[in-house]
Short mmCIF file of C-alpha atoms in Angstrom, two decimals:
data_model
loop_
_atom_site.label_atom_id
_atom_site.label_comp_id
_atom_site.label_asym_id
_atom_site.label_seq_id
_atom_site.Cartn_x
_atom_site.Cartn_y
_atom_site.Cartn_z
CA MET B 228 -14.62 -35.59 82.34
CA GLU B 229 -12.32 -33.00 84.04
CA ARG B 230 -15.28 -30.62 84.24
CA ASN B 231 -17.36 -33.31 85.96
CA LEU B 232 -14.58 -34.10 88.42
CA ASN B 233 -14.28 -30.43 89.33
CA SER B 234 -18.05 -30.26 89.87
CA LEU B 235 -17.92 -33.42 91.96
CA LEU B 236 -15.14 -31.97 94.12
CA LYS B 237 -17.13 -28.76 94.60
CA TRP B 238 -20.22 -30.78 95.56
CA SER B 239 -18.29 -32.86 98.07
CA ILE B 240 -16.83 -29.74 99.70
CA GLU B 241 -20.24 -28.07 99.92
CA ASN B 242 -21.78 -31.14 101.51
CA THR B 243 -19.04 -31.94 104.01
CA VAL B 244 -20.25 -31.40 107.58
CA PRO B 245 -17.41 -29.80 109.58
CA SER B 246 -16.45 -31.68 112.72
CA GLN B 247 -17.21 -29.93 115.97
CA ALA B 248 -14.87 -30.48 118.89
CA PRO B 249 -16.65 -30.79 122.28
CA ALA B 250 -16.35 -27.73 124.48
CA ALA B 251 -14.02 -28.03 127.44
CA ASN B 252 -15.66 -28.97 130.72
CA GLY B 253 -16.88 -25.97 132.59
CA ALA B 254 -16.35 -23.58 129.69
CA ASN B 255 -19.09 -21.14 128.68
CA GLY B 256 -21.32 -22.19 131.52
CA THR B 257 -21.07 -25.92 130.88
CA ASN B 258 -21.66 -28.27 133.78
CA GLY B 259 -18.52 -30.24 134.37
CA THR B 260 -20.34 -33.47 135.13
CA ASN B 261 -22.59 -33.90 132.11
CA GLY B 262 -21.76 -31.10 129.66
CA THR B 263 -25.23 -29.56 130.03
CA THR B 264 -25.46 -25.81 129.64
CA ALA B 265 -27.56 -24.18 132.31
CA VAL B 266 -29.77 -21.45 130.87
CA THR B 267 -31.70 -19.36 133.40
CA THR B 268 -34.65 -17.07 133.05
CA HIS B 269 -35.48 -14.47 135.66
CA SER B 270 -38.88 -13.54 136.92
CA SER B 271 -39.49 -11.25 139.84
CA ASP B 272 -37.71 -13.37 142.44
CA THR B 273 -37.40 -16.90 141.06
CA THR B 274 -34.85 -18.58 138.89
CA THR B 275 -35.93 -21.43 136.66
CA PRO B 276 -33.30 -23.73 135.10
CA THR B 277 -33.95 -24.44 131.47
CA THR B 278 -32.53 -27.40 129.59
CA PRO B 279 -31.04 -27.15 126.08
CA ALA B 280 -34.04 -29.05 124.73
CA ALA B 281 -36.27 -26.22 125.75
CA THR B 282 -34.11 -23.61 124.05
CA ALA B 283 -33.30 -25.61 120.90
CA ALA B 284 -36.67 -25.16 119.25
CA THR B 285 -36.54 -23.44 115.87
CA THR B 286 -39.26 -21.86 113.86
CA PRO B 287 -40.63 -23.69 110.80
CA SER B 288 -39.19 -21.00 108.54
CA GLN B 289 -35.72 -21.58 109.99
CA THR B 290 -36.03 -25.32 109.53
CA ASN B 291 -37.36 -25.03 106.00
CA GLY B 292 -34.61 -22.58 105.06
CA THR B 293 -31.93 -24.92 106.32
CA THR B 294 -33.49 -27.90 104.54
CA SER B 295 -33.83 -26.00 101.29
CA ALA B 296 -30.21 -24.86 101.41
CA ALA B 297 -29.05 -28.40 102.06
CA ALA B 298 -31.17 -29.75 99.23
CA ALA B 299 -29.89 -27.12 96.83
CA SER B 300 -26.26 -27.85 97.65
CA SER B 301 -26.73 -31.60 97.25
CA LYS B 302 -27.89 -31.52 93.65
CA LEU B 303 -25.73 -33.34 91.10
CA ASN B 304 -26.25 -33.21 87.36
CA PRO B 305 -26.63 -36.48 85.43
CA GLU B 306 -23.08 -36.34 84.05
CA ILE B 307 -21.59 -36.27 87.55
CA ILE B 308 -23.84 -39.12 88.66
CA SER B 309 -22.63 -41.09 85.65
CA ALA B 310 -19.04 -40.39 86.64
CA LEU B 311 -19.75 -41.57 90.18
CA PHE B 312 -21.50 -44.78 89.22
CA GLY B 313 -19.66 -45.72 86.05
CA GLY B 314 -22.14 -44.44 83.47
CA PRO B 315 -21.13 -43.91 79.84
CA SER B 316 -18.70 -41.12 79.06
CA GLU B 317 -19.49 -38.49 76.45
CA ALA B 318 -17.12 -40.24 74.04
CA GLU B 319 -19.08 -43.47 74.53
CA LEU B 320 -22.34 -41.59 73.97
CA MET B 321 -20.95 -40.23 70.70
CA ARG B 322 -20.01 -43.73 69.56
CA ALA B 323 -23.42 -45.05 70.57
CA ALA B 324 -25.16 -42.30 68.60
CA MET B 325 -23.15 -43.13 65.49
CA GLU B 326 -23.97 -46.82 65.87
CA VAL B 327 -27.66 -45.95 65.72
CA LEU B 328 -27.13 -43.61 62.77
CA THR B 329 -25.35 -46.24 60.73
CA ASP B 330 -27.75 -49.04 61.67
CA GLU B 331 -30.08 -49.60 58.74
CA THR B 332 -32.54 -51.40 61.01
CA ALA B 333 -32.95 -48.38 63.31
CA THR B 334 -36.23 -46.50 63.00
CA PRO B 335 -36.19 -43.01 61.44
CA ASP B 336 -37.31 -41.50 64.75
CA ASN B 337 -34.49 -43.17 66.67
CA ARG B 338 -31.97 -42.02 64.09
CA LEU B 339 -33.12 -38.43 64.34
CA ILE B 340 -32.94 -38.62 68.14
CA ALA B 341 -29.39 -39.99 67.85
CA PHE B 342 -28.49 -37.15 65.48
CA ASP B 343 -29.92 -34.58 67.88
CA ASN B 344 -27.91 -36.10 70.74
CA LEU B 345 -24.72 -36.13 68.68
CA GLU B 346 -25.19 -32.53 67.58
CA GLN B 347 -25.62 -31.40 71.20
CA LEU B 348 -22.55 -33.34 72.30
CA ILE B 349 -20.27 -31.85 69.65
CA GLU B 350 -21.28 -28.32 70.62
CA SER B 351 -18.48 -28.90 73.14
CA LEU B 352 -15.09 -28.09 71.63
CA ASP B 353 -13.50 -31.13 73.26
CA ASN B 354 -16.15 -33.48 71.92
CA ALA B 355 -15.89 -31.99 68.42
CA ASN B 356 -12.14 -32.57 68.53
CA ASN B 357 -12.80 -36.16 69.61
CA LEU B 358 -14.55 -36.95 66.32
CA GLU B 359 -11.12 -37.67 64.85
CA PRO B 360 -9.65 -40.05 67.48
CA LEU B 361 -13.02 -41.80 67.75
CA GLY B 362 -13.02 -42.41 64.00
CA LEU B 363 -16.38 -40.69 63.52
CA TRP B 364 -15.55 -38.27 60.71
CA ALA B 365 -15.80 -40.84 57.91
CA PRO B 366 -19.22 -42.22 58.91
CA LEU B 367 -20.53 -38.70 59.57
CA LEU B 368 -19.52 -37.49 56.12
CA GLY B 369 -20.90 -40.71 54.65
CA LEU B 370 -24.31 -39.74 55.99
CA LEU B 371 -24.26 -36.65 53.77
CA ALA B 372 -25.02 -39.07 50.94
CA HIS B 373 -27.81 -40.90 52.78
CA GLY B 374 -30.95 -41.69 50.80
CA GLU B 375 -33.22 -39.81 53.23
CA ALA B 376 -33.23 -36.02 53.10
CA ASP B 377 -33.63 -35.68 56.89
CA MET B 378 -30.49 -37.72 57.41
CA ARG B 379 -28.50 -35.59 54.96
CA ARG B 380 -29.83 -32.43 56.61
CA MET B 381 -28.89 -33.54 60.12
CA ALA B 382 -25.47 -34.73 58.95
CA ALA B 383 -24.77 -31.30 57.45
CA TRP B 384 -25.99 -29.68 60.66
CA CYS B 385 -23.61 -31.80 62.76
CA VAL B 386 -20.70 -31.02 60.45
CA GLY B 387 -21.42 -27.30 60.71
CA THR B 388 -21.59 -27.47 64.50
CA ALA B 389 -18.35 -29.47 64.71
CA VAL B 390 -16.27 -27.03 62.63
CA GLN B 391 -17.71 -23.77 63.93
CA ASN B 392 -14.91 -21.59 65.36
CA ASN B 393 -12.63 -24.63 65.54
CA ALA B 394 -9.44 -24.63 63.47
CA ARG B 395 -8.62 -28.25 64.30
CA THR B 396 -11.92 -29.66 63.04
CA GLN B 397 -11.89 -27.33 60.03
CA GLU B 398 -8.57 -28.89 59.02
CA ARG B 399 -9.92 -32.36 59.66
CA LEU B 400 -13.00 -31.78 57.53
CA LEU B 401 -10.78 -30.61 54.68
CA ALA B 402 -8.47 -33.61 55.05
CA GLU B 403 -11.45 -35.97 55.00
CA GLY B 404 -12.66 -34.47 51.71
CA GLY B 405 -15.76 -32.92 53.25
CA VAL B 406 -15.64 -29.50 51.56
CA PRO B 407 -16.41 -30.74 48.01
CA ILE B 408 -19.28 -32.84 49.40
CA LEU B 409 -20.79 -29.81 51.11
CA VAL B 410 -20.44 -27.65 47.99
CA ALA B 411 -22.17 -30.37 45.95
CA LEU B 412 -25.06 -30.50 48.43
CA ALA B 413 -25.38 -26.72 48.59
CA THR B 414 -25.51 -26.30 44.80
CA ARG B 415 -27.34 -29.45 43.70
CA GLU B 416 -30.50 -28.63 41.79
CA GLY B 417 -33.41 -30.75 42.90
CA GLU B 418 -31.87 -31.29 46.35
CA ASP B 419 -34.14 -30.76 49.33
CA VAL B 420 -34.09 -27.06 50.26
CA ALA B 421 -33.53 -27.75 53.97
CA VAL B 422 -30.54 -29.94 53.10
CA ARG B 423 -29.03 -27.23 50.90
CA ARG B 424 -29.43 -24.63 53.62
CA LYS B 425 -27.73 -26.79 56.25
CA ALA B 426 -24.92 -27.54 53.78
CA ILE B 427 -24.45 -23.79 53.31
CA PHE B 428 -24.35 -23.35 57.09
CA ALA B 429 -21.69 -26.06 57.30
CA LEU B 430 -19.66 -24.42 54.52
CA SER B 431 -19.91 -21.04 56.22
CA SER B 432 -18.51 -22.54 59.41
CA ALA B 433 -15.85 -24.53 57.55
CA VAL B 434 -14.22 -21.77 55.52
CA ARG B 435 -14.09 -18.82 57.93
CA ASN B 436 -10.49 -18.10 58.95
CA CYS B 437 -9.41 -21.32 57.23
CA GLN B 438 -7.76 -20.40 53.93
CA PRO B 439 -7.18 -23.96 52.67
CA ALA B 440 -10.88 -24.76 53.13
CA MET B 441 -11.89 -21.48 51.47
CA ASP B 442 -9.63 -22.26 48.52
CA ALA B 443 -11.08 -25.76 48.22
CA ALA B 444 -14.62 -24.35 48.25
CA ALA B 445 -13.72 -21.74 45.62
CA ALA B 446 -12.28 -24.46 43.39
CA GLU B 447 -15.55 -26.37 43.56
CA LEU B 448 -17.64 -23.23 43.06
CA SER B 449 -15.74 -22.24 39.92
CA ALA B 450 -17.97 -24.61 37.95
CA HIS B 451 -20.90 -22.47 39.09
CA GLY B 452 -19.30 -19.14 38.19
CA LYS B 453 -18.07 -18.29 41.70
CA GLY B 454 -14.43 -19.39 41.79
CA ASP B 455 -12.77 -16.07 42.67
CA LYS B 456 -10.01 -16.03 45.27
CA VAL B 457 -11.43 -15.06 48.65
CA ASP B 458 -9.56 -14.12 51.81
CA ALA B 459 -10.85 -16.48 54.50
CA GLY B 460 -10.12 -13.84 57.13
CA ASP B 461 -12.25 -11.20 55.41
CA MET B 462 -15.68 -11.84 56.87
CA ASP B 463 -17.41 -9.52 54.42
CA ALA B 464 -15.89 -11.39 51.49
CA VAL B 465 -16.84 -14.75 52.98
CA ASP B 466 -20.37 -13.46 53.64
CA GLY B 467 -20.57 -12.50 49.96
CA VAL B 468 -19.97 -16.11 48.91
CA ILE B 469 -22.41 -17.49 51.47
CA GLU B 470 -25.12 -15.02 50.49
CA TRP B 471 -24.58 -15.91 46.86
CA LEU B 472 -25.19 -19.58 47.71
CA ARG B 473 -28.30 -18.71 49.70
CA GLY B 474 -29.55 -16.65 46.78
CA LYS B 475 -29.28 -19.69 44.52
CA VAL B 476 -31.38 -21.69 46.98
CA ASN B 477 -33.96 -18.93 47.32
CA GLY B 478 -34.12 -18.62 43.55
CA ALA B 479 -34.76 -22.32 43.24
CA VAL B 480 -37.56 -22.06 45.77
CA ALA B 481 -39.12 -19.10 43.95
CA ALA B 482 -38.94 -20.91 40.64
#
């Protein structure tokens, strides 16, 4: 919301019309009685007074340019409008999305739309961090075991987005027991290929620069012959594990 308030402040400043104090009587050729500026034009030997109305005409291009500039500076994005008129916050939108996702009466299309909305929201670091205080980690990880492959795939995608380059959410995923679930999805024979690939993406995001998560993944992978100690800060070593997992998926597809 702080970002929206800053944008709102900027918009208000841009659209504030500065006050103009009236010129002093008689200054700059102003008539002292009615404040009218006398503008004269000279011909050979006559002087014709011209009123401001006659000199105030502007060309269409000038008018259009001014209008366009005003229109451009008055634009507000939907988030700012929501802030102005009491619309839902991003935290409320995250809760609403999860309500749809956990509603067994919701249509598959609506659930996938809710997942897409949630994934876009948690691309923001602040929103990803809010998964914990909002109590959304448990239901999100629960969706990794959903009966529909598309739901498992989208859940893995959201997890991967939430923990990418984010030490706080990496730690939270580990604390919630999410690493073993992701390893199980990534290595499960007969699992939908798209689900396995998104689970690998989530694992890749979860273990990089997070040694406890890397150790937890290695412990789970030991049953598959890949339990060697890996330095979570060594990107080449981490890539080796991830590529090994992808190779298992590609081999299953080829078979």
